Amino acid sequence: MLKLPLAYYRQEDTLAVARDLLGKILVSNVNGEGICSAIITETEAYLGAVDKASHAYGNRRTPRTNTMFLAGGVAYVYLCYGIHHLFNIVTHKEGIPHAILVRAVYMLSGHEIVSQRTGKQNTQLFDGPGKLTRAMGITTRHNASPLTGNTIWLEDHYLQPQKQQIIITARVGVEYAGDDALLPYRFILNDPQRLICFK
DNA sequence: CATTTGATGTTCT
DNA sequence: GAACATCAAATGC
């Protein structure tokens, strides 16, 4: 039940962090609506300046991408297709615009409030980056907010994925990125309910 | 089933 | 004015 410390997010191997995030716990308590928590089951790494799929490709600085240049440990939330709030975790040190998109979660607690937010009865799996933000109450209001506070944060419950539970593929929806669209930067965790707890 | 389409708003050219 | 790290509902087999 350890809240991930700032040092975790400031690691410089963003691909390794994206893989390591599988099995970590995403927790939110927004607007005092109550706590909900979920296992992270899918991530995508975006490697900033050298990654054509990244908003910050070529170190592009705009009002939006500024968040990615902050030091690791903050949220990068932006609106996609006018409807969906997408939640990213900023990594690496200040000035290096790396980020990790969270694409799917497996809900552990807070089913009641999640059911209210989404209008669904089945609140176990949220596969899709726009779905999980809706379930957890994350919006662009949380852009640039720290992941070490008491609104949105991550915890380590010592759930260790087996190697065969992890699938690595190309990223989704980034065809515009040319050859970089083929890079194996997407990490998927199978059978999250079968994770074994070390410790 | 698979495929298409409509919703929707912010950013950047 | 086009593009966009998407989703759910509608349409076409």
Tab-separated table of C-alpha atoms (C1' of nucleotides) in Angstrom:
chain	number	residue	atom	x	y	z
A	1	MET	CA	0.000	0.000	0.000
A	2	LEU	CA	2.837	2.351	-0.780
A	3	LYS	CA	2.105	5.621	-2.548
A	4	LEU	CA	4.576	5.888	-5.420
A	5	PRO	CA	7.154	8.602	-4.604
A	6	LEU	CA	8.280	11.409	-6.853
A	7	ALA	CA	11.514	9.547	-7.616
A	8	TYR	CA	9.505	6.805	-9.319
A	9	TYR	CA	8.178	9.226	-11.934
A	10	ARG	CA	11.528	10.901	-12.473
A	11	GLN	CA	13.150	7.724	-13.764
A	12	GLU	CA	14.602	8.258	-17.218
A	13	ASP	CA	13.716	4.959	-18.873
A	14	THR	CA	10.130	5.736	-19.800
A	15	LEU	CA	9.630	2.433	-21.603
A	16	ALA	CA	10.642	0.528	-18.490
A	17	VAL	CA	8.280	2.629	-16.384
A	18	ALA	CA	5.408	2.046	-18.823
A	19	ARG	CA	5.915	-1.706	-18.439
A	20	ASP	CA	6.354	-1.439	-14.688
A	21	LEU	CA	3.082	0.485	-14.324
A	22	LEU	CA	1.169	-2.685	-15.217
A	23	GLY	CA	-0.197	-3.987	-11.919
A	24	LYS	CA	0.197	-0.652	-10.140
A	25	ILE	CA	-2.920	0.916	-8.604
A	26	LEU	CA	-4.471	4.155	-9.849
A	27	VAL	CA	-6.493	5.936	-7.148
A	28	SER	CA	-8.707	9.013	-7.369
A	29	ASN	CA	-10.719	11.102	-4.948
A	30	VAL	CA	-12.048	14.004	-6.992
A	31	ASN	CA	-14.442	16.690	-5.747
A	32	GLY	CA	-14.717	14.820	-2.468
A	33	GLU	CA	-16.870	12.284	-4.288
A	34	GLY	CA	-15.060	9.394	-2.683
A	35	ILE	CA	-12.166	7.100	-3.361
A	36	CYS	CA	-12.019	4.657	-6.231
A	37	SER	CA	-9.049	2.519	-7.182
A	38	ALA	CA	-8.100	0.318	-10.100
A	39	ILE	CA	-5.286	-1.859	-11.410
A	40	ILE	CA	-3.545	-0.395	-14.459
A	41	THR	CA	-3.800	-2.959	-17.257
A	42	GLU	CA	-2.712	-1.079	-20.377
A	43	THR	CA	-0.212	1.703	-21.064
A	44	GLU	CA	1.499	3.394	-23.985
A	45	ALA	CA	4.838	5.208	-23.829
A	46	TYR	CA	5.369	8.479	-25.705
A	47	LEU	CA	9.009	9.450	-25.904
A	48	GLY	CA	8.767	13.181	-26.492
A	49	ALA	CA	11.208	14.884	-28.829
A	50	VAL	CA	12.240	11.815	-30.825
A	51	ASP	CA	8.781	10.206	-31.118
A	52	LYS	CA	6.656	11.242	-34.092
A	53	ALA	CA	3.540	10.031	-32.284
A	54	SER	CA	4.137	12.377	-29.356
A	55	HIS	CA	2.494	15.770	-29.046
A	56	ALA	CA	5.948	17.055	-28.090
A	57	TYR	CA	7.762	15.648	-31.142
A	58	GLY	CA	10.745	17.828	-31.992
A	59	ASN	CA	10.404	19.504	-28.579
A	60	ARG	CA	7.311	21.316	-29.762
A	61	ARG	CA	6.176	23.681	-27.040
A	62	THR	CA	2.600	24.901	-27.053
A	63	PRO	CA	0.251	25.832	-24.219
A	64	ARG	CA	-0.937	22.246	-24.310
A	65	THR	CA	2.375	20.419	-24.473
A	66	ASN	CA	3.987	22.566	-21.786
A	67	THR	CA	2.738	20.089	-19.215
A	68	MET	CA	4.844	17.330	-20.740
A	69	PHE	CA	8.004	19.355	-20.167
A	70	LEU	CA	7.422	19.489	-16.416
A	71	ALA	CA	9.417	17.162	-14.207
A	72	GLY	CA	7.945	13.669	-13.872
A	73	GLY	CA	5.174	13.119	-11.344
A	74	VAL	CA	2.333	15.212	-12.747
A	75	ALA	CA	-0.715	14.339	-14.834
A	76	TYR	CA	-1.006	15.340	-18.478
A	77	VAL	CA	-4.726	15.381	-19.309
A	78	TYR	CA	-6.076	16.643	-22.593
A	79	LEU	CA	-9.265	16.456	-24.597
A	80	CYS	CA	-9.455	14.192	-27.610
A	81	TYR	CA	-12.096	14.335	-30.342
A	82	GLY	CA	-13.900	16.980	-28.327
A	83	ILE	CA	-15.307	14.416	-25.934
A	84	HIS	CA	-12.743	12.221	-24.253
A	85	HIS	CA	-10.348	13.215	-21.520
A	86	LEU	CA	-7.115	11.236	-21.865
A	87	PHE	CA	-4.936	10.661	-18.810
A	88	ASN	CA	-1.153	10.529	-19.119
A	89	ILE	CA	1.589	10.221	-16.527
A	90	VAL	CA	4.522	12.576	-17.101
A	91	THR	CA	7.926	10.944	-16.551
A	92	HIS	CA	11.626	11.821	-16.763
A	93	LYS	CA	13.259	15.030	-15.598
A	94	GLU	CA	12.175	18.594	-16.270
A	95	GLY	CA	12.591	19.623	-19.910
A	96	ILE	CA	12.297	16.061	-21.292
A	97	PRO	CA	8.674	15.711	-22.451
A	98	HIS	CA	8.063	12.009	-21.897
A	99	ALA	CA	4.621	10.714	-20.942
A	100	ILE	CA	2.724	7.456	-20.524
A	101	LEU	CA	-0.909	7.146	-21.617
A	102	VAL	CA	-3.062	4.926	-19.404
A	103	ARG	CA	-5.431	3.032	-21.707
A	104	ALA	CA	-7.229	0.535	-19.468
A	105	VAL	CA	-7.868	-0.307	-15.809
A	106	TYR	CA	-9.487	-3.065	-13.743
A	107	MET	CA	-11.591	-1.537	-10.963
A	108	LEU	CA	-10.901	-2.614	-7.379
A	109	SER	CA	-12.940	-0.299	-5.162
A	110	GLY	CA	-15.449	2.529	-5.397
A	111	HIS	CA	-17.857	0.626	-7.656
A	112	GLU	CA	-20.816	2.627	-6.412
A	113	ILE	CA	-19.469	6.030	-7.384
A	114	VAL	CA	-18.056	4.644	-10.638
A	115	SER	CA	-21.489	3.272	-11.464
A	116	GLN	CA	-22.941	6.739	-10.852
A	117	ARG	CA	-20.369	8.420	-13.069
A	118	THR	CA	-20.677	6.008	-15.968
A	119	GLY	CA	-24.287	4.894	-15.684
A	120	LYS	CA	-23.130	1.276	-15.992
A	121	GLN	CA	-23.909	-1.714	-13.820
A	122	ASN	CA	-20.742	-3.565	-14.764
A	123	THR	CA	-17.897	-1.493	-13.396
A	124	GLN	CA	-15.041	-4.015	-13.516
A	125	LEU	CA	-13.130	-3.352	-16.693
A	126	PHE	CA	-12.637	-0.003	-18.417
A	127	ASP	CA	-10.740	-0.662	-21.627
A	128	GLY	CA	-10.194	2.534	-23.529
A	129	PRO	CA	-8.472	5.737	-22.447
A	130	GLY	CA	-11.662	7.806	-22.606
A	131	LYS	CA	-13.636	5.285	-20.573
A	132	LEU	CA	-11.323	5.059	-17.588
A	133	THR	CA	-11.081	8.808	-17.140
A	134	ARG	CA	-14.864	9.006	-17.082
A	135	ALA	CA	-15.013	6.178	-14.533
A	136	MET	CA	-12.432	7.782	-12.264
A	137	GLY	CA	-13.647	11.366	-12.631
A	138	ILE	CA	-10.461	12.611	-14.288
A	139	THR	CA	-10.834	15.660	-16.564
A	140	THR	CA	-8.667	18.356	-18.109
A	141	ARG	CA	-9.077	20.235	-14.813
A	142	HIS	CA	-6.479	17.830	-13.483
A	143	ASN	CA	-3.936	18.720	-16.137
A	144	ALA	CA	-0.535	19.401	-14.562
A	145	SER	CA	-1.709	18.376	-11.108
A	146	PRO	CA	0.759	16.368	-9.033
A	147	LEU	CA	0.407	12.606	-8.670
A	148	THR	CA	1.773	12.757	-5.146
A	149	GLY	CA	-1.165	14.652	-3.628
A	150	ASN	CA	-4.569	13.444	-2.444
A	151	THR	CA	-6.668	13.834	-5.611
A	152	ILE	CA	-5.062	11.444	-8.102
A	153	TRP	CA	-2.190	9.181	-7.160
A	154	LEU	CA	-0.634	5.760	-7.706
A	155	GLU	CA	0.053	2.985	-5.224
A	156	ASP	CA	2.155	-0.152	-5.237
A	157	HIS	CA	0.264	-3.108	-3.818
A	158	TYR	CA	3.141	-5.420	-4.639
A	159	LEU	CA	1.254	-7.150	-7.423
A	160	GLN	CA	3.864	-8.687	-9.669
A	161	PRO	CA	2.799	-9.672	-13.202
A	162	GLN	CA	4.155	-12.914	-14.599
A	163	LYS	CA	6.076	-12.447	-17.815
A	164	GLN	CA	3.533	-14.398	-19.832
A	165	GLN	CA	0.764	-12.066	-18.629
A	166	ILE	CA	2.291	-9.125	-20.487
A	167	ILE	CA	1.752	-8.461	-24.186
A	168	ILE	CA	3.718	-5.812	-26.068
A	169	THR	CA	2.376	-4.365	-29.339
A	170	ALA	CA	2.368	-1.257	-31.473
A	171	ARG	CA	0.421	1.760	-30.285
A	172	VAL	CA	-3.158	2.467	-31.300
A	173	GLY	CA	-4.489	5.341	-33.358
A	174	VAL	CA	-1.169	6.889	-34.294
A	175	GLU	CA	-1.023	6.086	-38.016
A	176	TYR	CA	0.029	9.658	-38.726
A	177	ALA	CA	3.373	8.933	-37.035
A	178	GLY	CA	4.887	7.040	-39.977
A	179	ASP	CA	7.426	4.378	-38.987
A	180	ASP	CA	7.132	5.379	-35.342
A	181	ALA	CA	3.579	4.010	-35.393
A	182	LEU	CA	5.118	0.531	-35.515
A	183	LEU	CA	7.266	0.858	-32.392
A	184	PRO	CA	6.439	-1.683	-29.623
A	185	TYR	CA	5.524	0.900	-27.018
A	186	ARG	CA	2.164	-0.511	-25.876
A	187	PHE	CA	1.983	-2.752	-22.807
A	188	ILE	CA	-1.024	-4.915	-21.948
A	189	LEU	CA	-1.613	-6.949	-18.785
A	190	ASN	CA	-3.779	-10.056	-19.111
A	191	ASP	CA	-5.893	-11.520	-16.308
A	192	PRO	CA	-5.325	-8.722	-13.763
A	193	GLN	CA	-7.473	-10.627	-11.254
A	194	ARG	CA	-4.839	-13.378	-11.248
A	195	LEU	CA	-1.973	-11.194	-10.092
A	196	ILE	CA	0.066	-12.634	-7.259
A	197	CYS	CA	0.907	-10.445	-4.280
A	198	PHE	CA	4.542	-10.460	-3.190
A	199	LYS	CA	5.141	-9.435	0.367
B	1	DC	C1'	-21.099	-10.254	-36.794
B	2	DA	C1'	-18.165	-6.022	-39.382
B	3	DT	C1'	-18.087	-1.462	-40.864
B	4	DT	C1'	-19.591	3.374	-40.825
B	5	DT	C1'	-20.976	7.503	-38.825
B	6	DG	C1'	-22.118	11.254	-35.691
B	7	DA	C1'	-20.964	13.617	-31.509
B	8	DT	C1'	-17.991	17.244	-29.971
B	9	DG	C1'	-14.196	21.045	-28.619
B	10	DT	C1'	-9.473	22.434	-28.443
B	11	DT	C1'	-5.287	23.057	-30.735
B	12	DC	C1'	-2.461	24.416	-34.299
B	13	DT	C1'	-1.730	25.693	-39.389
C	1	DG	C1'	-10.357	24.953	-41.434
C	2	DA	C1'	-8.282	20.478	-40.653
C	3	DA	C1'	-6.818	17.283	-37.551
C	4	DC	C1'	-7.046	14.847	-33.423
C	5	DA	C1'	-3.301	9.176	-28.617
C	6	DT	C1'	-12.071	8.005	-29.118
C	7	DC	C1'	-16.687	5.871	-28.217
C	8	DA	C1'	-21.382	4.281	-28.818
C	9	DA	C1'	-25.009	3.761	-31.684
C	10	DA	C1'	-26.636	2.815	-36.221
C	11	DT	C1'	-26.305	0.528	-40.471
C	12	DG	C1'	-25.080	-3.127	-43.656
C	13	DC	C1'	-24.249	-7.932	-44.483
